[in-house]
PDB file of N, CA and C in Angstrom:
ATOM      1  N   UNK D1150      21.914 -10.721 -18.841  1.00  0.00           N
ATOM      2  CA  UNK D1150      22.052 -10.401 -17.437  1.00  0.00           C
ATOM      3  C   UNK D1150      22.108 -11.709 -16.660  1.00  0.00           C
ATOM      4  N   UNK D1151      22.992 -11.750 -15.699  1.00  0.00           N
ATOM      5  CA  UNK D1151      23.173 -12.957 -14.917  1.00  0.00           C
ATOM      6  C   UNK D1151      22.137 -13.092 -13.839  1.00  0.00           C
ATOM      7  N   UNK D1152      22.091 -14.276 -13.240  1.00  0.00           N
ATOM      8  CA  UNK D1152      21.085 -14.530 -12.199  1.00  0.00           C
ATOM      9  C   UNK D1152      21.277 -13.606 -10.984  1.00  0.00           C
ATOM     10  N   UNK D1153      22.484 -13.424 -10.557  1.00  0.00           N
ATOM     11  CA  UNK D1153      22.748 -12.571  -9.420  1.00  0.00           C
ATOM     12  C   UNK D1153      22.328 -11.133  -9.667  1.00  0.00           C
ATOM     13  N   UNK D1154      22.616 -10.633 -10.882  1.00  0.00           N
ATOM     14  CA  UNK D1154      22.205  -9.296 -11.231  1.00  0.00           C
ATOM     15  C   UNK D1154      20.688  -9.159 -11.259  1.00  0.00           C
ATOM     16  N   UNK D1155      20.025 -10.155 -11.843  1.00  0.00           N
ATOM     17  CA  UNK D1155      18.562 -10.137 -11.899  1.00  0.00           C
ATOM     18  C   UNK D1155      17.958 -10.149 -10.505  1.00  0.00           C
ATOM     19  N   UNK D1156      18.438 -11.003  -9.625  1.00  0.00           N
ATOM     20  CA  UNK D1156      17.919 -11.050  -8.257  1.00  0.00           C
ATOM     21  C   UNK D1156      18.203  -9.748  -7.526  1.00  0.00           C
ATOM     22  N   UNK D1157      19.397  -9.183  -7.696  1.00  0.00           N
ATOM     23  CA  UNK D1157      19.708  -7.902  -7.090  1.00  0.00           C
ATOM     24  C   UNK D1157      18.803  -6.782  -7.575  1.00  0.00           C
ATOM     25  N   UNK D1158      18.572  -6.735  -8.870  1.00  0.00           N
ATOM     26  CA  UNK D1158      17.705  -5.700  -9.437  1.00  0.00           C
ATOM     27  C   UNK D1158      16.262  -5.836  -8.924  1.00  0.00           C
ATOM     28  N   UNK D1159      15.738  -7.059  -8.994  1.00  0.00           N
ATOM     29  CA  UNK D1159      14.369  -7.242  -8.544  1.00  0.00           C
ATOM     30  C   UNK D1159      14.268  -6.977  -7.020  1.00  0.00           C
ATOM     31  N   UNK D1160      15.216  -7.436  -6.272  1.00  0.00           N
ATOM     32  CA  UNK D1160      15.209  -7.185  -4.834  1.00  0.00           C
ATOM     33  C   UNK D1160      15.266  -5.702  -4.506  1.00  0.00           C
ATOM     34  N   UNK D1161      16.086  -4.949  -5.228  1.00  0.00           N
ATOM     35  CA  UNK D1161      16.191  -3.519  -4.984  1.00  0.00           C
ATOM     36  C   UNK D1161      14.884  -2.799  -5.345  1.00  0.00           C
ATOM     37  N   UNK D1162      14.293  -3.136  -6.465  1.00  0.00           N
ATOM     38  CA  UNK D1162      13.047  -2.486  -6.855  1.00  0.00           C
ATOM     39  C   UNK D1162      11.914  -2.857  -5.886  1.00  0.00           C
ATOM     40  N   UNK D1163      11.894  -4.067  -5.436  1.00  0.00           N
ATOM     41  CA  UNK D1163      10.880  -4.517  -4.469  1.00  0.00           C
ATOM     42  C   UNK D1163      11.021  -3.777  -3.149  1.00  0.00           C
ATOM     43  N   UNK D1164      12.260  -3.587  -2.710  1.00  0.00           N
ATOM     44  CA  UNK D1164      12.518  -2.837  -1.466  1.00  0.00           C
ATOM     45  C   UNK D1164      12.055  -1.417  -1.606  1.00  0.00           C
ATOM     46  N   UNK D1165      12.351  -0.772  -2.691  1.00  0.00           N
ATOM     47  CA  UNK D1165      11.899   0.589  -2.922  1.00  0.00           C
ATOM     48  C   UNK D1165      10.377   0.677  -3.004  1.00  0.00           C
ATOM     49  N   UNK D1166       9.779  -0.266  -3.671  1.00  0.00           N
ATOM     50  CA  UNK D1166       8.301  -0.297  -3.752  1.00  0.00           C
ATOM     51  C   UNK D1166       7.663  -0.407  -2.380  1.00  0.00           C
ATOM     52  N   UNK D1167       8.174  -1.321  -1.544  1.00  0.00           N
ATOM     53  CA  UNK D1167       7.624  -1.474  -0.197  1.00  0.00           C
ATOM     54  C   UNK D1167       7.867  -0.224   0.622  1.00  0.00           C
ATOM     55  N   UNK D1168       9.061   0.381   0.476  1.00  0.00           N
ATOM     56  CA  UNK D1168       9.356   1.576   1.253  1.00  0.00           C
ATOM     57  C   UNK D1168       8.398   2.734   0.910  1.00  0.00           C
ATOM     58  N   UNK D1169       8.125   2.906  -0.368  1.00  0.00           N
ATOM     59  CA  UNK D1169       7.278   3.991  -0.791  1.00  0.00           C
ATOM     60  C   UNK D1169       5.781   3.692  -0.546  1.00  0.00           C
ATOM     61  N   UNK D1170       5.431   2.403  -0.569  1.00  0.00           N
ATOM     62  CA  UNK D1170       4.030   2.060  -0.407  1.00  0.00           C
ATOM     63  C   UNK D1170       3.586   1.910   1.041  1.00  0.00           C
ATOM     64  N   UNK D1171       4.453   1.368   1.881  1.00  0.00           N
ATOM     65  CA  UNK D1171       4.005   1.023   3.222  1.00  0.00           C
ATOM     66  C   UNK D1171       4.701   1.770   4.312  1.00  0.00           C
ATOM     67  N   UNK D1172       5.976   2.099   4.170  1.00  0.00           N
ATOM     68  CA  UNK D1172       6.698   2.790   5.214  1.00  0.00           C
ATOM     69  C   UNK D1172       6.545   4.320   5.150  1.00  0.00           C
ATOM     70  N   UNK D1173       6.484   4.842   3.941  1.00  0.00           N
ATOM     71  CA  UNK D1173       6.367   6.269   3.754  1.00  0.00           C
ATOM     72  C   UNK D1173       5.058   6.826   4.377  1.00  0.00           C
ATOM     73  N   UNK D1174       3.898   6.192   4.214  1.00  0.00           N
ATOM     74  CA  UNK D1174       2.695   6.742   4.912  1.00  0.00           C
ATOM     75  C   UNK D1174       2.871   6.800   6.409  1.00  0.00           C
ATOM     76  N   UNK D1175       3.597   5.896   7.035  1.00  0.00           N
ATOM     77  CA  UNK D1175       3.816   5.931   8.473  1.00  0.00           C
ATOM     78  C   UNK D1175       4.601   7.174   8.851  1.00  0.00           C
ATOM     79  N   UNK D1176       5.539   7.558   8.043  1.00  0.00           N
ATOM     80  CA  UNK D1176       6.381   8.726   8.260  1.00  0.00           C
ATOM     81  C   UNK D1176       5.570  10.033   8.024  1.00  0.00           C
ATOM     82  N   UNK D1177       4.721   9.984   7.027  1.00  0.00           N
ATOM     83  CA  UNK D1177       4.010  11.179   6.638  1.00  0.00           C
ATOM     84  C   UNK D1177       2.642  11.334   7.326  1.00  0.00           C
ATOM     85  N   UNK D1178       2.250  10.379   8.175  1.00  0.00           N
ATOM     86  CA  UNK D1178       0.909  10.419   8.783  1.00  0.00           C
ATOM     87  C   UNK D1178       0.704  11.695   9.579  1.00  0.00           C
ATOM     88  N   UNK D1179       1.603  12.070  10.448  1.00  0.00           N
ATOM     89  CA  UNK D1179       1.421  13.205  11.302  1.00  0.00           C
ATOM     90  C   UNK D1179       1.310  14.509  10.525  1.00  0.00           C
ATOM     91  N   UNK D1180       2.243  14.794   9.574  1.00  0.00           N
ATOM     92  CA  UNK D1180       2.090  16.038   8.829  1.00  0.00           C
ATOM     93  C   UNK D1180       0.858  16.093   7.939  1.00  0.00           C
ATOM     94  N   UNK D1181       0.486  14.961   7.341  1.00  0.00           N
ATOM     95  CA  UNK D1181      -0.705  14.948   6.487  1.00  0.00           C
ATOM     96  C   UNK D1181      -1.949  15.141   7.331  1.00  0.00           C
ATOM     97  N   UNK D1182      -2.044  14.467   8.462  1.00  0.00           N
ATOM     98  CA  UNK D1182      -3.225  14.619   9.311  1.00  0.00           C
ATOM     99  C   UNK D1182      -3.336  16.042   9.823  1.00  0.00           C
ATOM    100  N   UNK D1183      -2.212  16.637  10.161  1.00  0.00           N
ATOM    101  CA  UNK D1183      -2.236  18.045  10.603  1.00  0.00           C
ATOM    102  C   UNK D1183      -2.672  18.976   9.495  1.00  0.00           C
ATOM    103  N   UNK D1184      -2.165  18.762   8.291  1.00  0.00           N
ATOM    104  CA  UNK D1184      -2.514  19.598   7.139  1.00  0.00           C
ATOM    105  C   UNK D1184      -3.979  19.473   6.774  1.00  0.00           C
ATOM    106  N   UNK D1185      -4.509  18.278   6.883  1.00  0.00           N
ATOM    107  CA  UNK D1185      -5.910  18.055   6.506  1.00  0.00           C
ATOM    108  C   UNK D1185      -6.859  18.258   7.681  1.00  0.00           C
ATOM    109  N   UNK D1186      -6.289  18.638   8.830  1.00  0.00           N
ATOM    110  CA  UNK D1186      -7.079  18.884  10.030  1.00  0.00           C
ATOM    111  C   UNK D1186      -7.907  17.645  10.415  1.00  0.00           C
ATOM    112  N   UNK D1187      -7.254  16.497  10.376  1.00  0.00           N
ATOM    113  CA  UNK D1187      -7.882  15.252  10.855  1.00  0.00           C
ATOM    114  C   UNK D1187      -6.926  14.617  11.845  1.00  0.00           C
ATOM    115  N   UNK D1188      -7.344  13.566  12.437  1.00  0.00           N
ATOM    116  CA  UNK D1188      -6.440  12.850  13.338  1.00  0.00           C
ATOM    117  C   UNK D1188      -5.628  11.776  12.583  1.00  0.00           C
ATOM    118  N   UNK D1189      -4.558  11.368  13.185  1.00  0.00           N
ATOM    119  CA  UNK D1189      -3.778  10.294  12.623  1.00  0.00           C
ATOM    120  C   UNK D1189      -4.547   9.014  12.503  1.00  0.00           C
ATOM    121  N   UNK D1190      -5.420   8.684  13.464  1.00  0.00           N
ATOM    122  CA  UNK D1190      -6.218   7.457  13.308  1.00  0.00           C
ATOM    123  C   UNK D1190      -7.057   7.456  12.015  1.00  0.00           C
ATOM    124  N   UNK D1191      -7.625   8.609  11.680  1.00  0.00           N
ATOM    125  CA  UNK D1191      -8.386   8.699  10.431  1.00  0.00           C
ATOM    126  C   UNK D1191      -7.514   8.465   9.224  1.00  0.00           C
ATOM    127  N   UNK D1192      -6.295   9.023   9.255  1.00  0.00           N
ATOM    128  CA  UNK D1192      -5.365   8.816   8.174  1.00  0.00           C
ATOM    129  C   UNK D1192      -5.076   7.334   7.977  1.00  0.00           C
ATOM    130  N   UNK D1193      -4.795   6.617   9.089  1.00  0.00           N
ATOM    131  CA  UNK D1193      -4.520   5.218   9.014  1.00  0.00           C
ATOM    132  C   UNK D1193      -5.721   4.384   8.688  1.00  0.00           C
ATOM    133  N   UNK D1194      -6.920   4.863   9.051  1.00  0.00           N
ATOM    134  CA  UNK D1194      -8.150   4.203   8.649  1.00  0.00           C
ATOM    135  C   UNK D1194      -8.281   4.226   7.113  1.00  0.00           C
ATOM    136  N   UNK D1195      -8.016   5.395   6.526  1.00  0.00           N
ATOM    137  CA  UNK D1195      -8.060   5.520   5.064  1.00  0.00           C
ATOM    138  C   UNK D1195      -7.001   4.670   4.407  1.00  0.00           C
ATOM    139  N   UNK D1196      -5.801   4.643   4.967  1.00  0.00           N
ATOM    140  CA  UNK D1196      -4.748   3.840   4.413  1.00  0.00           C
ATOM    141  C   UNK D1196      -5.090   2.342   4.487  1.00  0.00           C
ATOM    142  N   UNK D1197      -5.642   1.942   5.627  1.00  0.00           N
ATOM    143  CA  UNK D1197      -6.079   0.556   5.801  1.00  0.00           C
ATOM    144  C   UNK D1197      -7.173   0.183   4.821  1.00  0.00           C
ATOM    145  N   UNK D1198      -8.082   1.092   4.586  1.00  0.00           N
ATOM    146  CA  UNK D1198      -9.171   0.852   3.604  1.00  0.00           C
ATOM    147  C   UNK D1198      -8.571   0.662   2.211  1.00  0.00           C
ATOM    148  N   UNK D1199      -7.559   1.447   1.897  1.00  0.00           N
ATOM    149  CA  UNK D1199      -6.898   1.339   0.583  1.00  0.00           C
ATOM    150  C   UNK D1199      -6.228  -0.039   0.459  1.00  0.00           C
ATOM    151  N   UNK D1200      -5.600  -0.512   1.545  1.00  0.00           N
ATOM    152  CA  UNK D1200      -4.983  -1.832   1.538  1.00  0.00           C
ATOM    153  C   UNK D1200      -6.030  -2.916   1.391  1.00  0.00           C
ATOM    154  N   UNK D1201      -7.163  -2.755   2.036  1.00  0.00           N
ATOM    155  CA  UNK D1201      -8.257  -3.746   1.934  1.00  0.00           C
ATOM    156  C   UNK D1201      -8.789  -3.812   0.500  1.00  0.00           C
ATOM    157  N   UNK D1202      -8.990  -2.639  -0.092  1.00  0.00           N
ATOM    158  CA  UNK D1202      -9.454  -2.569  -1.492  1.00  0.00           C
ATOM    159  C   UNK D1202      -8.443  -3.247  -2.423  1.00  0.00           C
ATOM    160  N   UNK D1203      -7.140  -2.963  -2.183  1.00  0.00           N
ATOM    161  CA  UNK D1203      -6.137  -3.595  -3.025  1.00  0.00           C
ATOM    162  C   UNK D1203      -6.117  -5.125  -2.873  1.00  0.00           C
ATOM    163  N   UNK D1204      -6.345  -5.585  -1.630  1.00  0.00           N
ATOM    164  CA  UNK D1204      -6.406  -7.020  -1.407  1.00  0.00           C
ATOM    165  C   UNK D1204      -7.610  -7.662  -2.108  1.00  0.00           C
ATOM    166  N   UNK D1205      -8.720  -6.956  -2.151  1.00  0.00           N
ATOM    167  CA  UNK D1205      -9.913  -7.487  -2.775  1.00  0.00           C
ATOM    168  C   UNK D1205      -9.801  -7.453  -4.303  1.00  0.00           C
ATOM    169  N   UNK D1206      -9.159  -6.455  -4.813  1.00  0.00           N
ATOM    170  CA  UNK D1206      -9.047  -6.294  -6.287  1.00  0.00           C
ATOM    171  C   UNK D1206      -7.884  -7.058  -6.833  1.00  0.00           C
ATOM    172  N   UNK D1207      -6.877  -7.343  -6.035  1.00  0.00           N
ATOM    173  CA  UNK D1207      -5.671  -7.987  -6.478  1.00  0.00           C
ATOM    174  C   UNK D1207      -5.836  -9.286  -7.258  1.00  0.00           C
ATOM    175  N   UNK D1208      -6.597 -10.259  -6.730  1.00  0.00           N
ATOM    176  CA  UNK D1208      -6.765 -11.520  -7.465  1.00  0.00           C
ATOM    177  C   UNK D1208      -7.412 -11.349  -8.811  1.00  0.00           C
ATOM    178  N   UNK D1209      -8.400 -10.504  -8.861  1.00  0.00           N
ATOM    179  CA  UNK D1209      -9.080 -10.265 -10.136  1.00  0.00           C
ATOM    180  C   UNK D1209      -8.140  -9.592 -11.127  1.00  0.00           C
ATOM    181  N   UNK D1210      -7.382  -8.624 -10.622  1.00  0.00           N
ATOM    182  CA  UNK D1210      -6.388  -7.934 -11.512  1.00  0.00           C
ATOM    183  C   UNK D1210      -5.346  -8.919 -12.013  1.00  0.00           C
ATOM    184  N   UNK D1211      -4.925  -9.865 -11.167  1.00  0.00           N
ATOM    185  CA  UNK D1211      -3.965 -10.866 -11.556  1.00  0.00           C
ATOM    186  C   UNK D1211      -4.514 -11.774 -12.663  1.00  0.00           C
ATOM    187  N   UNK D1212      -5.769 -12.168 -12.502  1.00  0.00           N
ATOM    188  CA  UNK D1212      -6.397 -12.977 -13.544  1.00  0.00           C
ATOM    189  C   UNK D1212      -6.501 -12.221 -14.851  1.00  0.00           C
ATOM    190  N   UNK D1213      -6.812 -10.927 -14.718  1.00  0.00           N
ATOM    191  CA  UNK D1213      -6.952 -10.062 -15.914  1.00  0.00           C
ATOM    192  C   UNK D1213      -5.627  -9.940 -16.645  1.00  0.00           C
ATOM    193  N   UNK D1214      -4.535  -9.804 -15.872  1.00  0.00           N
ATOM    194  CA  UNK D1214      -3.205  -9.741 -16.465  1.00  0.00           C
ATOM    195  C   UNK D1214      -2.881 -11.063 -17.148  1.00  0.00           C
ATOM    196  N   UNK D1215      -3.219 -12.181 -16.480  1.00  0.00           N
ATOM    197  CA  UNK D1215      -2.954 -13.494 -17.092  1.00  0.00           C
ATOM    198  C   UNK D1215      -3.715 -13.665 -18.398  1.00  0.00           C
ATOM    199  N   UNK D1216      -4.973 -13.175 -18.462  1.00  0.00           N
ATOM    200  CA  UNK D1216      -5.767 -13.342 -19.647  1.00  0.00           C
ATOM    201  C   UNK D1216      -5.387 -12.379 -20.778  1.00  0.00           C
ATOM    202  N   UNK D1217      -5.092 -11.143 -20.434  1.00  0.00           N
ATOM    203  CA  UNK D1217      -4.901 -10.121 -21.469  1.00  0.00           C
ATOM    204  C   UNK D1217      -3.463  -9.666 -21.639  1.00  0.00           C
ATOM    205  N   UNK D1218      -2.618  -9.975 -20.672  1.00  0.00           N
ATOM    206  CA  UNK D1218      -1.248  -9.523 -20.734  1.00  0.00           C
ATOM    207  C   UNK D1218      -1.023  -8.203 -20.051  1.00  0.00           C
ATOM    208  N   UNK D1219       0.208  -7.953 -19.597  1.00  0.00           N
ATOM    209  CA  UNK D1219       0.505  -6.734 -18.884  1.00  0.00           C
ATOM    210  C   UNK D1219       0.478  -5.518 -19.715  1.00  0.00           C
ATOM    211  N   UNK D1220       0.685  -5.644 -20.995  1.00  0.00           N
ATOM    212  CA  UNK D1220       0.726  -4.445 -21.870  1.00  0.00           C
ATOM    213  C   UNK D1220      -0.656  -3.821 -22.009  1.00  0.00           C
ATOM    214  N   UNK D1221      -1.707  -4.566 -21.777  1.00  0.00           N
ATOM    215  CA  UNK D1221      -3.061  -4.011 -21.823  1.00  0.00           C
ATOM    216  C   UNK D1221      -3.453  -3.459 -20.450  1.00  0.00           C
ATOM    217  N   UNK D1222      -3.135  -4.191 -19.399  1.00  0.00           N
ATOM    218  CA  UNK D1222      -3.559  -3.845 -18.046  1.00  0.00           C
ATOM    219  C   UNK D1222      -2.809  -2.681 -17.445  1.00  0.00           C
ATOM    220  N   UNK D1223      -1.497  -2.629 -17.686  1.00  0.00           N
ATOM    221  CA  UNK D1223      -0.670  -1.588 -17.066  1.00  0.00           C
ATOM    222  C   UNK D1223      -1.109  -0.160 -17.462  1.00  0.00           C
ATOM    223  N   UNK D1224      -1.366   0.145 -18.715  1.00  0.00           N
ATOM    224  CA  UNK D1224      -1.853   1.482 -19.033  1.00  0.00           C
ATOM    225  C   UNK D1224      -3.176   1.820 -18.349  1.00  0.00           C
ATOM    226  N   UNK D1225      -4.051   0.807 -18.245  1.00  0.00           N
ATOM    227  CA  UNK D1225      -5.339   1.059 -17.588  1.00  0.00           C
ATOM    228  C   UNK D1225      -5.132   1.392 -16.088  1.00  0.00           C
ATOM    229  N   UNK D1226      -4.256   0.642 -15.447  1.00  0.00           N
ATOM    230  CA  UNK D1226      -4.011   0.929 -14.047  1.00  0.00           C
ATOM    231  C   UNK D1226      -3.309   2.297 -13.876  1.00  0.00           C
ATOM    232  N   UNK D1227      -2.470   2.661 -14.830  1.00  0.00           N
ATOM    233  CA  UNK D1227      -1.856   4.000 -14.757  1.00  0.00           C
ATOM    234  C   UNK D1227      -2.908   5.089 -14.893  1.00  0.00           C
ATOM    235  N   UNK D1228      -3.889   4.862 -15.784  1.00  0.00           N
ATOM    236  CA  UNK D1228      -4.988   5.854 -15.921  1.00  0.00           C
ATOM    237  C   UNK D1228      -5.815   5.940 -14.658  1.00  0.00           C
ATOM    238  N   UNK D1229      -6.039   4.802 -14.031  1.00  0.00           N
ATOM    239  CA  UNK D1229      -6.799   4.781 -12.754  1.00  0.00           C
ATOM    240  C   UNK D1229      -6.010   5.568 -11.683  1.00  0.00           C
ATOM    241  N   UNK D1230      -4.711   5.333 -11.627  1.00  0.00           N
ATOM    242  CA  UNK D1230      -3.842   6.018 -10.674  1.00  0.00           C
ATOM    243  C   UNK D1230      -3.901   7.527 -10.939  1.00  0.00           C
ATOM    244  N   UNK D1231      -3.797   7.909 -12.196  1.00  0.00           N
ATOM    245  CA  UNK D1231      -3.847   9.331 -12.566  1.00  0.00           C
ATOM    246  C   UNK D1231      -5.231   9.942 -12.201  1.00  0.00           C
ATOM    247  N   UNK D1232      -6.292   9.200 -12.386  1.00  0.00           N
ATOM    248  CA  UNK D1232      -7.631   9.681 -11.991  1.00  0.00           C
ATOM    249  C   UNK D1232      -7.725   9.876 -10.493  1.00  0.00           C
ATOM    250  N   UNK D1233      -7.131   9.003  -9.716  1.00  0.00           N
ATOM    251  CA  UNK D1233      -7.127   9.162  -8.265  1.00  0.00           C
ATOM    252  C   UNK D1233      -6.318  10.369  -7.849  1.00  0.00           C
ATOM    253  N   UNK D1234      -5.172  10.586  -8.454  1.00  0.00           N
ATOM    254  CA  UNK D1234      -4.370  11.760  -8.129  1.00  0.00           C
ATOM    255  C   UNK D1234      -5.109  13.068  -8.535  1.00  0.00           C
ATOM    256  N   UNK D1235      -5.806  12.990  -9.670  1.00  0.00           N
ATOM    257  CA  UNK D1235      -6.614  14.155 -10.117  1.00  0.00           C
ATOM    258  C   UNK D1235      -7.714  14.455  -9.129  1.00  0.00           C
ATOM    259  N   UNK D1236      -8.402  13.429  -8.646  1.00  0.00           N
ATOM    260  CA  UNK D1236      -9.442  13.654  -7.668  1.00  0.00           C
ATOM    261  C   UNK D1236      -8.870  14.251  -6.392  1.00  0.00           C
ATOM    262  N   UNK D1237      -7.706  13.770  -5.965  1.00  0.00           N
ATOM    263  CA  UNK D1237      -7.071  14.333  -4.772  1.00  0.00           C
ATOM    264  C   UNK D1237      -6.716  15.783  -5.010  1.00  0.00           C
ATOM    265  N   UNK D1238      -6.172  16.110  -6.153  1.00  0.00           N
ATOM    266  CA  UNK D1238      -5.792  17.468  -6.457  1.00  0.00           C
ATOM    267  C   UNK D1238      -7.004  18.385  -6.491  1.00  0.00           C
ATOM    268  N   UNK D1239      -8.112  17.894  -7.074  1.00  0.00           N
ATOM    269  CA  UNK D1239      -9.333  18.687  -7.112  1.00  0.00           C
ATOM    270  C   UNK D1239      -9.913  18.891  -5.722  1.00  0.00           C
ATOM    271  N   UNK D1240      -9.806  17.852  -4.878  1.00  0.00           N
ATOM    272  CA  UNK D1240     -10.285  17.999  -3.530  1.00  0.00           C
ATOM    273  C   UNK D1240      -9.508  19.075  -2.801  1.00  0.00           C
ATOM    274  N   UNK D1241      -8.164  19.043  -2.958  1.00  0.00           N
ATOM    275  CA  UNK D1241      -7.328  20.049  -2.319  1.00  0.00           C
ATOM    276  C   UNK D1241      -7.633  21.406  -2.875  1.00  0.00           C
ATOM    277  N   UNK D1242      -7.833  21.508  -4.200  1.00  0.00           N
ATOM    278  CA  UNK D1242      -8.168  22.796  -4.822  1.00  0.00           C
ATOM    279  C   UNK D1242      -9.529  23.291  -4.274  1.00  0.00           C
ATOM    280  N   UNK D1243     -10.509  22.377  -4.126  1.00  0.00           N
ATOM    281  CA  UNK D1243     -11.786  22.759  -3.568  1.00  0.00           C
ATOM    282  C   UNK D1243     -11.639  23.302  -2.152  1.00  0.00           C
ATOM    283  N   UNK D1244     -10.772  22.617  -1.377  1.00  0.00           N
ATOM    284  CA  UNK D1244     -10.514  23.043  -0.023  1.00  0.00           C
ATOM    285  C   UNK D1244      -9.889  24.420  -0.016  1.00  0.00           C
ATOM    286  N   UNK D1245      -9.019  24.724  -0.884  1.00  0.00           N
ATOM    287  CA  UNK D1245      -8.365  26.016  -0.979  1.00  0.00           C
ATOM    288  C   UNK D1245      -9.388  27.072  -1.415  1.00  0.00           C
ATOM    289  N   UNK D1246     -10.213  26.734  -2.398  1.00  0.00           N
ATOM    290  CA  UNK D1246     -11.259  27.662  -2.853  1.00  0.00           C
ATOM    291  C   UNK D1246     -12.263  27.949  -1.737  1.00  0.00           C
ATOM    292  N   UNK D1247     -12.636  26.955  -0.982  1.00  0.00           N
ATOM    293  CA  UNK D1247     -13.531  27.165   0.138  1.00  0.00           C
ATOM    294  C   UNK D1247     -12.905  28.090   1.175  1.00  0.00           C
ATOM    295  N   UNK D1248     -11.609  27.944   1.378  1.00  0.00           N
ATOM    296  CA  UNK D1248     -10.893  28.739   2.338  1.00  0.00           C
ATOM    297  C   UNK D1248     -10.825  30.190   1.870  1.00  0.00           C
ATOM    298  N   UNK D1249     -10.697  30.423   0.615  1.00  0.00           N
ATOM    299  CA  UNK D1249     -10.438  31.773   0.074  1.00  0.00           C
ATOM    300  C   UNK D1249     -11.734  32.508  -0.343  1.00  0.00           C
ATOM    301  N   UNK D1250     -12.846  31.800  -0.346  1.00  0.00           N
ATOM    302  CA  UNK D1250     -14.089  32.406  -0.804  1.00  0.00           C
ATOM    303  C   UNK D1250     -14.698  33.264   0.279  1.00  0.00           C
ATOM    304  N   UNK D1251     -14.902  34.600   0.021  1.00  0.00           N
ATOM    305  CA  UNK D1251     -15.565  35.406   1.026  1.00  0.00           C
ATOM    306  C   UNK D1251     -17.011  34.965   1.143  1.00  0.00           C
ATOM    307  N   UNK D1252     -17.631  35.117   2.258  1.00  0.00           N
ATOM    308  CA  UNK D1252     -17.180  35.812   3.486  1.00  0.00           C
ATOM    309  C   UNK D1252     -16.648  34.830   4.523  1.00  0.00           C
ATOM    310  N   UNK D1253     -15.673  34.107   4.182  1.00  0.00           N
ATOM    311  CA  UNK D1253     -15.088  33.154   5.097  1.00  0.00           C
ATOM    312  C   UNK D1253     -14.502  33.869   6.329  1.00  0.00           C
ATOM    313  N   UNK D1254     -14.889  33.412   7.517  1.00  0.00           N
ATOM    314  CA  UNK D1254     -14.316  34.029   8.704  1.00  0.00           C
ATOM    315  C   UNK D1254     -12.768  33.884   8.740  1.00  0.00           C
ATOM    316  N   UNK D1255     -12.309  32.757   8.190  1.00  0.00           N
ATOM    317  CA  UNK D1255     -10.845  32.564   8.178  1.00  0.00           C
ATOM    318  C   UNK D1255     -10.180  33.618   7.294  1.00  0.00           C
ATOM    319  N   UNK D1256     -10.782  33.954   6.165  1.00  0.00           N
ATOM    320  CA  UNK D1256     -10.196  34.951   5.271  1.00  0.00           C
ATOM    321  C   UNK D1256     -10.300  36.343   5.927  1.00  0.00           C
ATOM    322  N   UNK D1257     -11.402  36.610   6.585  1.00  0.00           N
ATOM    323  CA  UNK D1257     -11.559  37.890   7.234  1.00  0.00           C
ATOM    324  C   UNK D1257     -10.522  38.060   8.368  1.00  0.00           C
ATOM    325  N   UNK D1258     -10.203  36.949   9.008  1.00  0.00           N
ATOM    326  CA  UNK D1258      -9.205  36.948  10.090  1.00  0.00           C
ATOM    327  C   UNK D1258      -7.832  37.319   9.488  1.00  0.00           C
ATOM    328  N   UNK D1259      -7.518  36.737   8.327  1.00  0.00           N
ATOM    329  CA  UNK D1259      -6.211  37.026   7.719  1.00  0.00           C
ATOM    330  C   UNK D1259      -6.150  38.422   7.108  1.00  0.00           C
ATOM    331  N   UNK D1260      -7.300  38.968   6.744  1.00  0.00           N
ATOM    332  CA  UNK D1260      -7.315  40.315   6.143  1.00  0.00           C
ATOM    333  C   UNK D1260      -7.272  41.416   7.190  1.00  0.00           C
ATOM    334  N   UNK D1261      -7.611  41.082   8.431  1.00  0.00           N
ATOM    335  CA  UNK D1261      -7.669  42.103   9.501  1.00  0.00           C
ATOM    336  C   UNK D1261      -6.274  42.522   9.905  1.00  0.00           C
TER     337      UNK D1261
END
C-alpha cells in the first residue's frame, strides 16, 4: 500500500472515530436526556466525566500497550467495553422492570 493510500485510510478512520465518539453524543443529547428523564446538562456532565476518565487512564493504557503489545491489551479493552454496555443494558432493563412492576401508578394509569 502506498503512502497516500495509507494516509487516506488512517485519516478516514480517524474522522469516523471522532464523529462517533465526540460529535454523535452532541446530536443524541436531547433524545437521550428526554428518554432517561434527565436534563441535557446531566447528559453532558456524564459525557465530560467519561472524557476525564479516558484522559486519566490514557497514559497508563499507552504504557501498558508499549510493554505488552496491542494483541494483549485490545481484547481486554473490548471486554471492558462489553461490560459497560452490559451494565447499561441491565440498567435499562431494571428501569423497564420497575416501570412494569405492579402496583406502579404509571402501570395503573396505562391499564385504566
